[in-house]
PDB file of C-alpha atoms in Angstrom:
ATOM      1  CA  MET A   1     -26.034 -68.955  37.789  1.00  0.00           C
ATOM      2  CA  LYS A   2     -22.760 -68.477  35.902  1.00  0.00           C
ATOM      3  CA  PHE A   3     -19.665 -67.102  37.592  1.00  0.00           C
ATOM      4  CA  ILE A   4     -17.258 -64.757  35.783  1.00  0.00           C
ATOM      5  CA  SER A   5     -13.661 -65.833  36.162  1.00  0.00           C
ATOM      6  CA  LYS A   6     -11.056 -63.580  37.742  1.00  0.00           C
ATOM      7  CA  LYS A   7      -9.154 -63.547  34.437  1.00  0.00           C
ATOM      8  CA  THR A   8     -12.242 -62.315  32.572  1.00  0.00           C
ATOM      9  CA  LEU A   9     -12.807 -59.562  35.138  1.00  0.00           C
ATOM     10  CA  LEU A  10      -9.199 -58.398  34.828  1.00  0.00           C
ATOM     11  CA  THR A  11      -9.450 -58.368  31.039  1.00  0.00           C
ATOM     12  CA  LEU A  12     -12.692 -56.403  31.203  1.00  0.00           C
ATOM     13  CA  ALA A  13     -11.177 -53.884  33.633  1.00  0.00           C
ATOM     14  CA  PHE A  14      -8.139 -53.455  31.382  1.00  0.00           C
ATOM     15  CA  CYS A  15     -10.306 -52.817  28.314  1.00  0.00           C
ATOM     16  CA  LEU A  16     -12.396 -50.257  30.181  1.00  0.00           C
ATOM     17  CA  THR A  17      -9.243 -48.486  31.378  1.00  0.00           C
ATOM     18  CA  VAL A  18      -7.811 -48.342  27.855  1.00  0.00           C
ATOM     19  CA  ALA A  19     -11.124 -47.119  26.444  1.00  0.00           C
ATOM     20  CA  SER A  20     -11.292 -44.426  29.110  1.00  0.00           C
ATOM     21  CA  PHE A  21      -7.702 -43.371  28.362  1.00  0.00           C
ATOM     22  CA  PHE A  22      -8.324 -42.976  24.644  1.00  0.00           C
ATOM     23  CA  ALA A  23     -11.591 -41.161  25.299  1.00  0.00           C
ATOM     24  CA  GLN A  24      -9.654 -38.620  27.357  1.00  0.00           C
ATOM     25  CA  LYS A  25      -6.957 -38.389  24.661  1.00  0.00           C
ATOM     26  CA  LYS A  26      -9.390 -37.691  21.831  1.00  0.00           C
ATOM     27  CA  PRO A  27      -7.515 -35.699  19.170  1.00  0.00           C
ATOM     28  CA  ALA A  28      -8.297 -32.001  19.094  1.00  0.00           C
ATOM     29  CA  ASP A  29     -10.458 -30.733  16.245  1.00  0.00           C
ATOM     30  CA  SER A  30      -8.328 -27.594  15.966  1.00  0.00           C
ATOM     31  CA  LEU A  31      -4.803 -26.467  16.805  1.00  0.00           C
ATOM     32  CA  TYR A  32      -2.886 -23.198  16.906  1.00  0.00           C
ATOM     33  CA  VAL A  33      -0.488 -22.075  14.183  1.00  0.00           C
ATOM     34  CA  PHE A  34       1.982 -19.216  14.563  1.00  0.00           C
ATOM     35  CA  THR A  35       3.318 -17.382  11.504  1.00  0.00           C
ATOM     36  CA  PHE A  36       6.615 -15.573  12.016  1.00  0.00           C
ATOM     37  CA  PHE A  37       9.913 -14.484  10.497  1.00  0.00           C
ATOM     38  CA  LYS A  38      13.546 -14.838  11.513  1.00  0.00           C
ATOM     39  CA  GLY A  39      16.508 -12.503  11.190  1.00  0.00           C
ATOM     40  CA  ASN A  40      15.640  -9.626   8.874  1.00  0.00           C
ATOM     41  CA  GLY A  41      13.006 -11.618   6.994  1.00  0.00           C
ATOM     42  CA  GLU A  42      15.234 -12.571   4.062  1.00  0.00           C
ATOM     43  CA  ASP A  43      14.256 -16.246   3.929  1.00  0.00           C
ATOM     44  CA  GLY A  44      10.508 -15.739   4.318  1.00  0.00           C
ATOM     45  CA  LEU A  45       7.643 -17.392   6.146  1.00  0.00           C
ATOM     46  CA  HIS A  46       8.192 -19.660   9.152  1.00  0.00           C
ATOM     47  CA  LEU A  47       5.495 -21.650  10.956  1.00  0.00           C
ATOM     48  CA  ALA A  48       5.087 -23.245  14.376  1.00  0.00           C
ATOM     49  CA  TYR A  49       2.172 -25.083  15.984  1.00  0.00           C
ATOM     50  CA  SER A  50       0.795 -25.652  19.460  1.00  0.00           C
ATOM     51  CA  GLU A  51      -1.897 -27.736  21.112  1.00  0.00           C
ATOM     52  CA  ASP A  52      -2.443 -25.399  24.060  1.00  0.00           C
ATOM     53  CA  GLY A  53      -1.242 -22.000  22.840  1.00  0.00           C
ATOM     54  CA  PHE A  54       1.676 -21.973  25.273  1.00  0.00           C
ATOM     55  CA  LYS A  55       4.263 -24.493  24.095  1.00  0.00           C
ATOM     56  CA  TRP A  56       5.225 -24.055  20.441  1.00  0.00           C
ATOM     57  CA  LYS A  57       7.101 -26.369  18.081  1.00  0.00           C
ATOM     58  CA  ALA A  58       8.662 -25.276  14.796  1.00  0.00           C
ATOM     59  CA  LEU A  59       7.403 -26.879  11.588  1.00  0.00           C
ATOM     60  CA  LYS A  60       9.651 -28.065   8.758  1.00  0.00           C
ATOM     61  CA  ASP A  61      12.697 -27.950  11.075  1.00  0.00           C
ATOM     62  CA  ASN A  62      12.204 -24.176  11.344  1.00  0.00           C
ATOM     63  CA  LYS A  63      12.890 -23.721   7.619  1.00  0.00           C
ATOM     64  CA  SER A  64      11.001 -21.296   5.398  1.00  0.00           C
ATOM     65  CA  PHE A  65       7.673 -22.225   3.793  1.00  0.00           C
ATOM     66  CA  LEU A  66       7.694 -19.308   1.337  1.00  0.00           C
ATOM     67  CA  THR A  67      10.522 -17.120   0.018  1.00  0.00           C
ATOM     68  CA  PRO A  68       9.810 -13.389  -0.552  1.00  0.00           C
ATOM     69  CA  GLU A  69       9.765 -12.158  -4.155  1.00  0.00           C
ATOM     70  CA  VAL A  70       8.227  -8.653  -4.156  1.00  0.00           C
ATOM     71  CA  GLY A  71       9.144  -5.174  -2.936  1.00  0.00           C
ATOM     72  CA  LYS A  72      12.318  -3.093  -2.851  1.00  0.00           C
ATOM     73  CA  ASP A  73      14.175  -5.302  -0.397  1.00  0.00           C
ATOM     74  CA  LYS A  74      12.311  -8.575  -1.056  1.00  0.00           C
ATOM     75  CA  LEU A  75      11.781  -9.228   2.641  1.00  0.00           C
ATOM     76  CA  MET A  76       8.978 -11.071   4.421  1.00  0.00           C
ATOM     77  CA  ARG A  77       8.770  -9.463   7.843  1.00  0.00           C
ATOM     78  CA  ASP A  78       5.757  -9.435  10.177  1.00  0.00           C
ATOM     79  CA  PRO A  79       3.752 -12.066   8.247  1.00  0.00           C
ATOM     80  CA  CYS A  80       0.068 -11.894   9.163  1.00  0.00           C
ATOM     81  CA  VAL A  81      -2.189 -14.779   8.131  1.00  0.00           C
ATOM     82  CA  ILE A  82      -5.935 -15.124   8.634  1.00  0.00           C
ATOM     83  CA  GLN A  83      -8.464 -17.621   7.301  1.00  0.00           C
ATOM     84  CA  GLY A  84     -11.143 -15.725   5.409  1.00  0.00           C
ATOM     85  CA  GLY A  85     -14.796 -16.344   4.747  1.00  0.00           C
ATOM     86  CA  ASP A  86     -13.809 -18.101   1.523  1.00  0.00           C
ATOM     87  CA  GLY A  87     -11.805 -20.694   3.470  1.00  0.00           C
ATOM     88  CA  LEU A  88      -8.504 -19.471   2.032  1.00  0.00           C
ATOM     89  CA  PHE A  89      -5.568 -18.332   4.113  1.00  0.00           C
ATOM     90  CA  HIS A  90      -4.731 -14.724   3.258  1.00  0.00           C
ATOM     91  CA  MET A  91      -1.312 -13.305   4.132  1.00  0.00           C
ATOM     92  CA  VAL A  92       0.158  -9.797   4.115  1.00  0.00           C
ATOM     93  CA  TRP A  93       3.674  -8.794   5.140  1.00  0.00           C
ATOM     94  CA  THR A  94       6.287  -6.037   5.270  1.00  0.00           C
ATOM     95  CA  VAL A  95       8.352  -6.150   2.066  1.00  0.00           C
ATOM     96  CA  SER A  96      10.891  -3.430   2.840  1.00  0.00           C
ATOM     97  CA  TRP A  97      12.060  -0.882   5.387  1.00  0.00           C
ATOM     98  CA  THR A  98      11.279   2.002   3.007  1.00  0.00           C
ATOM     99  CA  ASP A  99       8.628   0.906   0.482  1.00  0.00           C
ATOM    100  CA  LYS A 100       5.148   2.358  -0.081  1.00  0.00           C
ATOM    101  CA  GLY A 101       3.340  -0.960  -0.276  1.00  0.00           C
ATOM    102  CA  ILE A 102       2.951  -4.429   1.196  1.00  0.00           C
ATOM    103  CA  GLY A 103       3.081  -8.047   0.060  1.00  0.00           C
ATOM    104  CA  TYR A 104       0.068 -10.332  -0.411  1.00  0.00           C
ATOM    105  CA  ALA A 105      -0.479 -14.028  -1.181  1.00  0.00           C
ATOM    106  CA  SER A 106      -3.122 -16.683  -0.481  1.00  0.00           C
ATOM    107  CA  SER A 107      -3.148 -20.423   0.131  1.00  0.00           C
ATOM    108  CA  LYS A 108      -5.525 -23.321   0.692  1.00  0.00           C
ATOM    109  CA  ASP A 109      -3.192 -25.184   3.038  1.00  0.00           C
ATOM    110  CA  LEU A 110      -0.337 -22.854   4.163  1.00  0.00           C
ATOM    111  CA  ILE A 111       1.984 -24.930   1.952  1.00  0.00           C
ATOM    112  CA  HIS A 112       1.160 -24.021  -1.643  1.00  0.00           C
ATOM    113  CA  TRP A 113       0.869 -20.274  -2.194  1.00  0.00           C
ATOM    114  CA  SER A 114      -0.485 -18.065  -4.957  1.00  0.00           C
ATOM    115  CA  LYS A 115       1.718 -15.700  -6.915  1.00  0.00           C
ATOM    116  CA  GLN A 116       2.988 -12.962  -4.617  1.00  0.00           C
ATOM    117  CA  GLU A 117       1.607  -9.475  -5.234  1.00  0.00           C
ATOM    118  CA  PHE A 118       2.769  -5.997  -4.277  1.00  0.00           C
ATOM    119  CA  ILE A 119      -0.090  -3.745  -3.121  1.00  0.00           C
ATOM    120  CA  PRO A 120       0.941  -0.039  -3.306  1.00  0.00           C
ATOM    121  CA  VAL A 121      -1.290   1.088  -0.440  1.00  0.00           C
ATOM    122  CA  MET A 122       0.678   4.309   0.262  1.00  0.00           C
ATOM    123  CA  ALA A 123       1.766   5.190  -3.291  1.00  0.00           C
ATOM    124  CA  HIS A 124      -0.628   8.151  -3.294  1.00  0.00           C
ATOM    125  CA  GLU A 125       1.381   9.852  -0.515  1.00  0.00           C
ATOM    126  CA  GLU A 126       4.639  11.093  -2.009  1.00  0.00           C
ATOM    127  CA  LYS A 127       6.205  11.751   1.396  1.00  0.00           C
ATOM    128  CA  THR A 128       5.504   8.273   2.810  1.00  0.00           C
ATOM    129  CA  ARG A 129       8.663   6.854   4.358  1.00  0.00           C
ATOM    130  CA  ASN A 130       7.551   3.300   5.077  1.00  0.00           C
ATOM    131  CA  THR A 131       4.719   0.762   5.278  1.00  0.00           C
ATOM    132  CA  TRP A 132       5.222  -1.549   8.246  1.00  0.00           C
ATOM    133  CA  ALA A 133       3.579  -4.567   9.883  1.00  0.00           C
ATOM    134  CA  PRO A 134       0.360  -4.925   7.851  1.00  0.00           C
ATOM    135  CA  GLU A 135      -2.433  -7.053   9.285  1.00  0.00           C
ATOM    136  CA  ILE A 136      -5.831  -8.273   8.089  1.00  0.00           C
ATOM    137  CA  THR A 137      -9.102  -8.498   9.996  1.00  0.00           C
ATOM    138  CA  TYR A 138     -12.201 -10.058   8.428  1.00  0.00           C
ATOM    139  CA  ASP A 139     -15.700  -8.668   8.981  1.00  0.00           C
ATOM    140  CA  ALA A 140     -17.996 -11.657   8.488  1.00  0.00           C
ATOM    141  CA  LYS A 141     -21.149  -9.515   8.464  1.00  0.00           C
ATOM    142  CA  SER A 142     -20.098  -7.400   5.478  1.00  0.00           C
ATOM    143  CA  LYS A 143     -17.756 -10.055   4.042  1.00  0.00           C
ATOM    144  CA  THR A 144     -15.060  -7.403   3.928  1.00  0.00           C
ATOM    145  CA  TYR A 145     -11.358  -7.587   4.731  1.00  0.00           C
ATOM    146  CA  MET A 146      -9.655  -4.610   6.342  1.00  0.00           C
ATOM    147  CA  ILE A 147      -5.895  -4.362   5.796  1.00  0.00           C
ATOM    148  CA  TYR A 148      -4.073  -1.910   8.058  1.00  0.00           C
ATOM    149  CA  TRP A 149      -0.476  -0.917   8.771  1.00  0.00           C
ATOM    150  CA  ALA A 150       1.797   1.787  10.217  1.00  0.00           C
ATOM    151  CA  SER A 151       3.306   4.540   8.058  1.00  0.00           C
ATOM    152  CA  THR A 152       5.212   7.757   8.595  1.00  0.00           C
ATOM    153  CA  ILE A 153       4.306  10.621   6.262  1.00  0.00           C
ATOM    154  CA  GLU A 154       6.868  13.391   6.471  1.00  0.00           C
ATOM    155  CA  GLY A 155       5.334  16.579   7.858  1.00  0.00           C
ATOM    156  CA  ALA A 156       2.180  14.907   9.182  1.00  0.00           C
ATOM    157  CA  PHE A 157       1.307  15.221  12.883  1.00  0.00           C
ATOM    158  CA  PRO A 158       4.031  17.766  13.721  1.00  0.00           C
ATOM    159  CA  GLU A 159       2.821  17.979  17.330  1.00  0.00           C
ATOM    160  CA  THR A 160       4.400  14.574  18.026  1.00  0.00           C
ATOM    161  CA  GLN A 161       7.394  14.890  15.709  1.00  0.00           C
ATOM    162  CA  SER A 162      10.714  13.951  17.334  1.00  0.00           C
ATOM    163  CA  THR A 163      14.335  13.637  16.295  1.00  0.00           C
ATOM    164  CA  GLU A 164      14.446  10.271  18.087  1.00  0.00           C
ATOM    165  CA  ASP A 165      14.079   6.967  16.208  1.00  0.00           C
ATOM    166  CA  LYS A 166      15.266   8.552  12.945  1.00  0.00           C
ATOM    167  CA  GLY A 167      12.334  10.949  12.968  1.00  0.00           C
ATOM    168  CA  TYR A 168       9.663   8.286  12.453  1.00  0.00           C
ATOM    169  CA  ASN A 169       6.186   9.427  13.510  1.00  0.00           C
ATOM    170  CA  HIS A 170       3.747   6.661  12.593  1.00  0.00           C
ATOM    171  CA  ARG A 171      -0.011   6.467  12.453  1.00  0.00           C
ATOM    172  CA  ILE A 172      -2.235   3.545  11.474  1.00  0.00           C
ATOM    173  CA  TYR A 173      -3.828   3.571   7.998  1.00  0.00           C
ATOM    174  CA  TYR A 174      -6.192   1.129   6.286  1.00  0.00           C
ATOM    175  CA  THR A 175      -7.862  -0.056   3.107  1.00  0.00           C
ATOM    176  CA  THR A 176     -10.694  -2.548   2.568  1.00  0.00           C
ATOM    177  CA  THR A 177     -11.376  -5.216  -0.035  1.00  0.00           C
ATOM    178  CA  ASN A 178     -13.852  -7.986  -0.788  1.00  0.00           C
ATOM    179  CA  ASP A 179     -11.710  -9.923  -3.231  1.00  0.00           C
ATOM    180  CA  PHE A 180      -8.041  -8.813  -2.932  1.00  0.00           C
ATOM    181  CA  LYS A 181      -8.302  -7.369  -6.423  1.00  0.00           C
ATOM    182  CA  LYS A 182      -9.953  -4.019  -5.847  1.00  0.00           C
ATOM    183  CA  TYR A 183      -9.091  -1.879  -2.822  1.00  0.00           C
ATOM    184  CA  SER A 184     -10.770   1.152  -1.301  1.00  0.00           C
ATOM    185  CA  PRO A 185      -8.822   4.440  -1.043  1.00  0.00           C
ATOM    186  CA  THR A 186      -6.411   4.451   1.889  1.00  0.00           C
ATOM    187  CA  LYS A 187      -7.661   6.271   4.998  1.00  0.00           C
ATOM    188  CA  LEU A 188      -6.384   7.097   8.473  1.00  0.00           C
ATOM    189  CA  LEU A 189      -7.544   4.454  10.966  1.00  0.00           C
ATOM    190  CA  TYR A 190      -5.997   5.476  14.290  1.00  0.00           C
ATOM    191  CA  GLU A 191      -4.452   8.693  15.570  1.00  0.00           C
ATOM    192  CA  PRO A 192      -3.818   8.196  19.304  1.00  0.00           C
ATOM    193  CA  GLY A 193      -1.754  11.335  19.762  1.00  0.00           C
ATOM    194  CA  PHE A 194       1.555   9.483  19.778  1.00  0.00           C
ATOM    195  CA  ASN A 195       3.870   7.515  17.492  1.00  0.00           C
ATOM    196  CA  VAL A 196       2.039   4.182  17.051  1.00  0.00           C
ATOM    197  CA  ILE A 197       2.930   0.946  15.231  1.00  0.00           C
ATOM    198  CA  ASP A 198       2.089  -2.777  15.234  1.00  0.00           C
ATOM    199  CA  SER A 199      -1.699  -2.703  15.556  1.00  0.00           C
ATOM    200  CA  SER A 200      -3.578  -6.000  15.683  1.00  0.00           C
ATOM    201  CA  ILE A 201      -7.388  -6.022  15.699  1.00  0.00           C
ATOM    202  CA  LEU A 202      -9.661  -8.883  16.721  1.00  0.00           C
ATOM    203  CA  LYS A 203     -13.396  -9.358  17.213  1.00  0.00           C
ATOM    204  CA  ASP A 204     -14.407  -9.029  20.844  1.00  0.00           C
ATOM    205  CA  ASP A 205     -17.693  -9.536  22.679  1.00  0.00           C
ATOM    206  CA  LYS A 206     -18.809  -5.911  22.340  1.00  0.00           C
ATOM    207  CA  GLY A 207     -17.075  -5.001  19.101  1.00  0.00           C
ATOM    208  CA  TYR A 208     -13.374  -4.916  18.276  1.00  0.00           C
ATOM    209  CA  ILE A 209     -10.210  -4.767  20.347  1.00  0.00           C
ATOM    210  CA  MET A 210      -6.971  -3.271  19.035  1.00  0.00           C
ATOM    211  CA  PHE A 211      -3.606  -4.215  20.509  1.00  0.00           C
ATOM    212  CA  LEU A 212      -0.934  -1.657  19.608  1.00  0.00           C
ATOM    213  CA  LYS A 213       2.564  -0.461  20.367  1.00  0.00           C
ATOM    214  CA  ASP A 214       3.281   2.997  21.742  1.00  0.00           C
ATOM    215  CA  GLU A 215       6.535   3.705  19.901  1.00  0.00           C
ATOM    216  CA  THR A 216       7.325   6.916  21.827  1.00  0.00           C
ATOM    217  CA  LYS A 217      10.983   7.076  22.841  1.00  0.00           C
ATOM    218  CA  VAL A 218      11.062  10.346  24.829  1.00  0.00           C
ATOM    219  CA  PRO A 219       9.703   9.969  27.433  1.00  0.00           C
ATOM    220  CA  VAL A 220      10.204   6.265  26.804  1.00  0.00           C
ATOM    221  CA  GLN A 221       7.145   4.057  26.290  1.00  0.00           C
ATOM    222  CA  LYS A 222       7.957   1.180  23.885  1.00  0.00           C
ATOM    223  CA  ASN A 223       5.083  -0.823  25.368  1.00  0.00           C
ATOM    224  CA  LEU A 224       1.773  -2.384  24.362  1.00  0.00           C
ATOM    225  CA  LYS A 225      -1.634  -0.805  24.913  1.00  0.00           C
ATOM    226  CA  VAL A 226      -5.272  -1.523  24.043  1.00  0.00           C
ATOM    227  CA  ALA A 227      -8.058   0.421  22.319  1.00  0.00           C
ATOM    228  CA  TYR A 228     -11.685  -0.484  21.553  1.00  0.00           C
ATOM    229  CA  SER A 229     -14.308   0.212  18.903  1.00  0.00           C
ATOM    230  CA  LYS A 230     -17.842  -0.892  18.085  1.00  0.00           C
ATOM    231  CA  LYS A 231     -16.976  -0.927  14.374  1.00  0.00           C
ATOM    232  CA  LEU A 232     -13.992  -2.497  12.650  1.00  0.00           C
ATOM    233  CA  THR A 233     -13.134   0.748  10.854  1.00  0.00           C
ATOM    234  CA  GLY A 234     -13.442   2.796  14.046  1.00  0.00           C
ATOM    235  CA  PRO A 235     -13.438   5.227  15.655  1.00  0.00           C
ATOM    236  CA  TYR A 236     -11.216   3.583  18.282  1.00  0.00           C
ATOM    237  CA  SER A 237     -10.994   4.710  21.884  1.00  0.00           C
ATOM    238  CA  LYS A 238      -8.132   6.409  23.638  1.00  0.00           C
ATOM    239  CA  ALA A 239      -5.277   3.965  24.218  1.00  0.00           C
ATOM    240  CA  SER A 240      -5.173   2.271  27.613  1.00  0.00           C
ATOM    241  CA  GLU A 241      -2.396   2.264  30.142  1.00  0.00           C
ATOM    242  CA  PRO A 242       0.426  -0.177  29.235  1.00  0.00           C
ATOM    243  CA  ILE A 243      -0.427  -3.877  29.503  1.00  0.00           C
ATOM    244  CA  THR A 244       3.238  -4.928  29.343  1.00  0.00           C
ATOM    245  CA  GLY A 245       5.980  -4.442  31.914  1.00  0.00           C
ATOM    246  CA  ASN A 246       9.316  -2.685  32.304  1.00  0.00           C
ATOM    247  CA  TYR A 247      10.817  -3.895  29.030  1.00  0.00           C
ATOM    248  CA  TRP A 248      10.544  -2.969  25.356  1.00  0.00           C
ATOM    249  CA  ALA A 249       7.822  -4.926  23.552  1.00  0.00           C
ATOM    250  CA  GLU A 250       6.408  -4.982  20.016  1.00  0.00           C
ATOM    251  CA  GLY A 251       4.510  -7.111  17.505  1.00  0.00           C
ATOM    252  CA  PRO A 252       1.449  -8.093  19.584  1.00  0.00           C
ATOM    253  CA  THR A 253      -0.732 -10.987  18.493  1.00  0.00           C
ATOM    254  CA  ALA A 254      -3.570 -12.343  20.602  1.00  0.00           C
ATOM    255  CA  VAL A 255      -5.976 -15.233  20.990  1.00  0.00           C
ATOM    256  CA  LYS A 256      -8.625 -16.126  23.528  1.00  0.00           C
ATOM    257  CA  ILE A 257      -7.794 -19.198  25.595  1.00  0.00           C
ATOM    258  CA  LYS A 258     -10.494 -20.414  27.988  1.00  0.00           C
ATOM    259  CA  GLY A 259     -12.271 -17.080  27.699  1.00  0.00           C
ATOM    260  CA  ASP A 260      -9.303 -14.814  28.459  1.00  0.00           C
ATOM    261  CA  TRP A 261      -7.138 -12.850  26.044  1.00  0.00           C
ATOM    262  CA  VAL A 262      -3.539 -14.010  25.849  1.00  0.00           C
ATOM    263  CA  VAL A 263      -1.256 -11.534  24.073  1.00  0.00           C
ATOM    264  CA  TYR A 264       2.119 -12.669  22.731  1.00  0.00           C
ATOM    265  CA  PHE A 265       4.835 -10.208  21.758  1.00  0.00           C
ATOM    266  CA  ASP A 266       8.449  -9.808  20.766  1.00  0.00           C
ATOM    267  CA  LYS A 267      10.762  -8.699  23.595  1.00  0.00           C
ATOM    268  CA  TYR A 268      13.107  -7.566  20.877  1.00  0.00           C
ATOM    269  CA  ARG A 269      15.828  -6.138  23.097  1.00  0.00           C
ATOM    270  CA  ASP A 270      15.955  -9.375  25.093  1.00  0.00           C
ATOM    271  CA  HIS A 271      15.756 -11.566  21.956  1.00  0.00           C
ATOM    272  CA  GLN A 272      12.892 -13.612  23.357  1.00  0.00           C
ATOM    273  CA  TYR A 273       9.121 -13.890  23.270  1.00  0.00           C
ATOM    274  CA  GLY A 274       6.815 -12.766  26.070  1.00  0.00           C
ATOM    275  CA  ALA A 275       3.116 -12.977  26.913  1.00  0.00           C
ATOM    276  CA  VAL A 276       0.496 -11.378  29.124  1.00  0.00           C
ATOM    277  CA  LYS A 277      -2.905 -12.776  30.085  1.00  0.00           C
ATOM    278  CA  GLN A 278      -6.026 -10.802  30.816  1.00  0.00           C
ATOM    279  CA  ASN A 279      -7.289 -11.239  34.368  1.00  0.00           C
ATOM    280  CA  GLY A 280     -10.396  -9.100  34.751  1.00  0.00           C
ATOM    281  CA  ASN A 281      -9.275  -5.510  34.276  1.00  0.00           C
ATOM    282  CA  LYS A 282      -5.638  -6.406  34.884  1.00  0.00           C
ATOM    283  CA  TRP A 283      -2.939  -8.062  32.785  1.00  0.00           C
ATOM    284  CA  GLU A 284      -0.680 -10.755  34.219  1.00  0.00           C
ATOM    285  CA  ASP A 285       2.764 -11.474  32.787  1.00  0.00           C
ATOM    286  CA  ILE A 286       2.970 -15.178  31.898  1.00  0.00           C
ATOM    287  CA  SER A 287       6.190 -15.091  29.890  1.00  0.00           C
ATOM    288  CA  ASN A 288       7.590 -17.917  32.025  1.00  0.00           C
ATOM    289  CA  GLN A 289       4.748 -20.191  30.877  1.00  0.00           C
ATOM    290  CA  ILE A 290       5.430 -20.016  27.137  1.00  0.00           C
ATOM    291  CA  SER A 291       8.124 -21.348  24.822  1.00  0.00           C
ATOM    292  CA  PHE A 292       8.752 -20.513  21.163  1.00  0.00           C
ATOM    293  CA  PRO A 293      11.257 -21.791  18.572  1.00  0.00           C
ATOM    294  CA  PRO A 294      14.664 -20.066  18.565  1.00  0.00           C
ATOM    295  CA  GLY A 295      14.770 -16.851  16.563  1.00  0.00           C
ATOM    296  CA  THR A 296      11.003 -16.270  16.512  1.00  0.00           C
ATOM    297  CA  ARG A 297      10.047 -12.703  15.567  1.00  0.00           C
ATOM    298  CA  HIS A 298       6.825 -10.707  14.982  1.00  0.00           C
ATOM    299  CA  GLY A 299       3.987 -12.796  13.580  1.00  0.00           C
ATOM    300  CA  THR A 300       0.388 -13.850  14.200  1.00  0.00           C
ATOM    301  CA  ILE A 301      -1.501 -16.695  15.817  1.00  0.00           C
ATOM    302  CA  ILE A 302      -4.481 -18.384  14.185  1.00  0.00           C
ATOM    303  CA  LYS A 303      -6.599 -21.398  15.044  1.00  0.00           C
ATOM    304  CA  VAL A 304      -6.865 -23.983  12.251  1.00  0.00           C
ATOM    305  CA  ALA A 305      -8.344 -27.421  11.655  1.00  0.00           C
ATOM    306  CA  ALA A 306      -6.116 -30.182  13.013  1.00  0.00           C
ATOM    307  CA  SER A 307      -5.915 -31.653   9.502  1.00  0.00           C
ATOM    308  CA  VAL A 308      -4.074 -28.516   8.339  1.00  0.00           C
ATOM    309  CA  VAL A 309      -1.342 -29.128  10.908  1.00  0.00           C
ATOM    310  CA  THR A 310      -1.217 -32.817   9.983  1.00  0.00           C
ATOM    311  CA  HIS A 311      -0.287 -31.851   6.414  1.00  0.00           C
ATOM    312  CA  LEU A 312       2.207 -29.247   7.640  1.00  0.00           C
ATOM    313  CA  LEU A 313       3.934 -31.903   9.744  1.00  0.00           C
ATOM    314  CA  GLU A 314       4.474 -33.960   6.593  1.00  0.00           C
ATOM    315  CA  GLN A 315       6.625 -31.241   5.011  1.00  0.00           C
TER     316      GLN A 315
END
């Protein structure tokens, strides 16, 4: 019978401990990326990443990845990025405070982008005042992309017209495309009976969930609400009660973490980011659990392959 020395046992124990440690620290297959803008959107697209969806680190020293080139004001506000069925990253953004269209570009890696395009989605409405905060949602079943945004058309919806907020009275409109070359005629997507902006739609268990901002100033709302639909193009339900607290919030973007929706938003009066987490039928404020890079403003969160972030970190 052979005896194992104490030294051999210690070495074996050490190796097992190290192996166990690295097994627990196995690199994640996917990470979170946040697309956002700073200031007024003059310098373009900014990116941050996170391993857990709560603590965010700026990429490229918080410098721009893409400079805006289209639209009246050549801005890149509210950048929304999704990864489509073709594997490409598709981005739309607000190009101006007063234009009748939006910006569009695509990328394989979030670093190298296609030529920027201006899509005149509201050019058919002469009295359109603006085209704000466009977003994209992909319908995998029909292989269709729905692009949607908030616009005010002068004279439309007089029952909610107000002299507050410079007379803006938004509703949500949309168009669809299969290839970002041909677009369906623009239609009304959501008319909740109040001034609404900043809609963000995601696939949910029973259909689609829309996060939105009630922009009503008198009586003051300026909060986030939720609506539901079985189909991407609607009809959507009546808006819920507010899911945010006693502060002004806008620019919602959401992701499911461990089965629960976490909604991030811009507390624009407080110059900081906030978040709420779904807890059954209630929403819990978890703003004290998150951290974002300085100057972060309205954007979107997507989950990407870890290799994408690896390349972004090299920039």
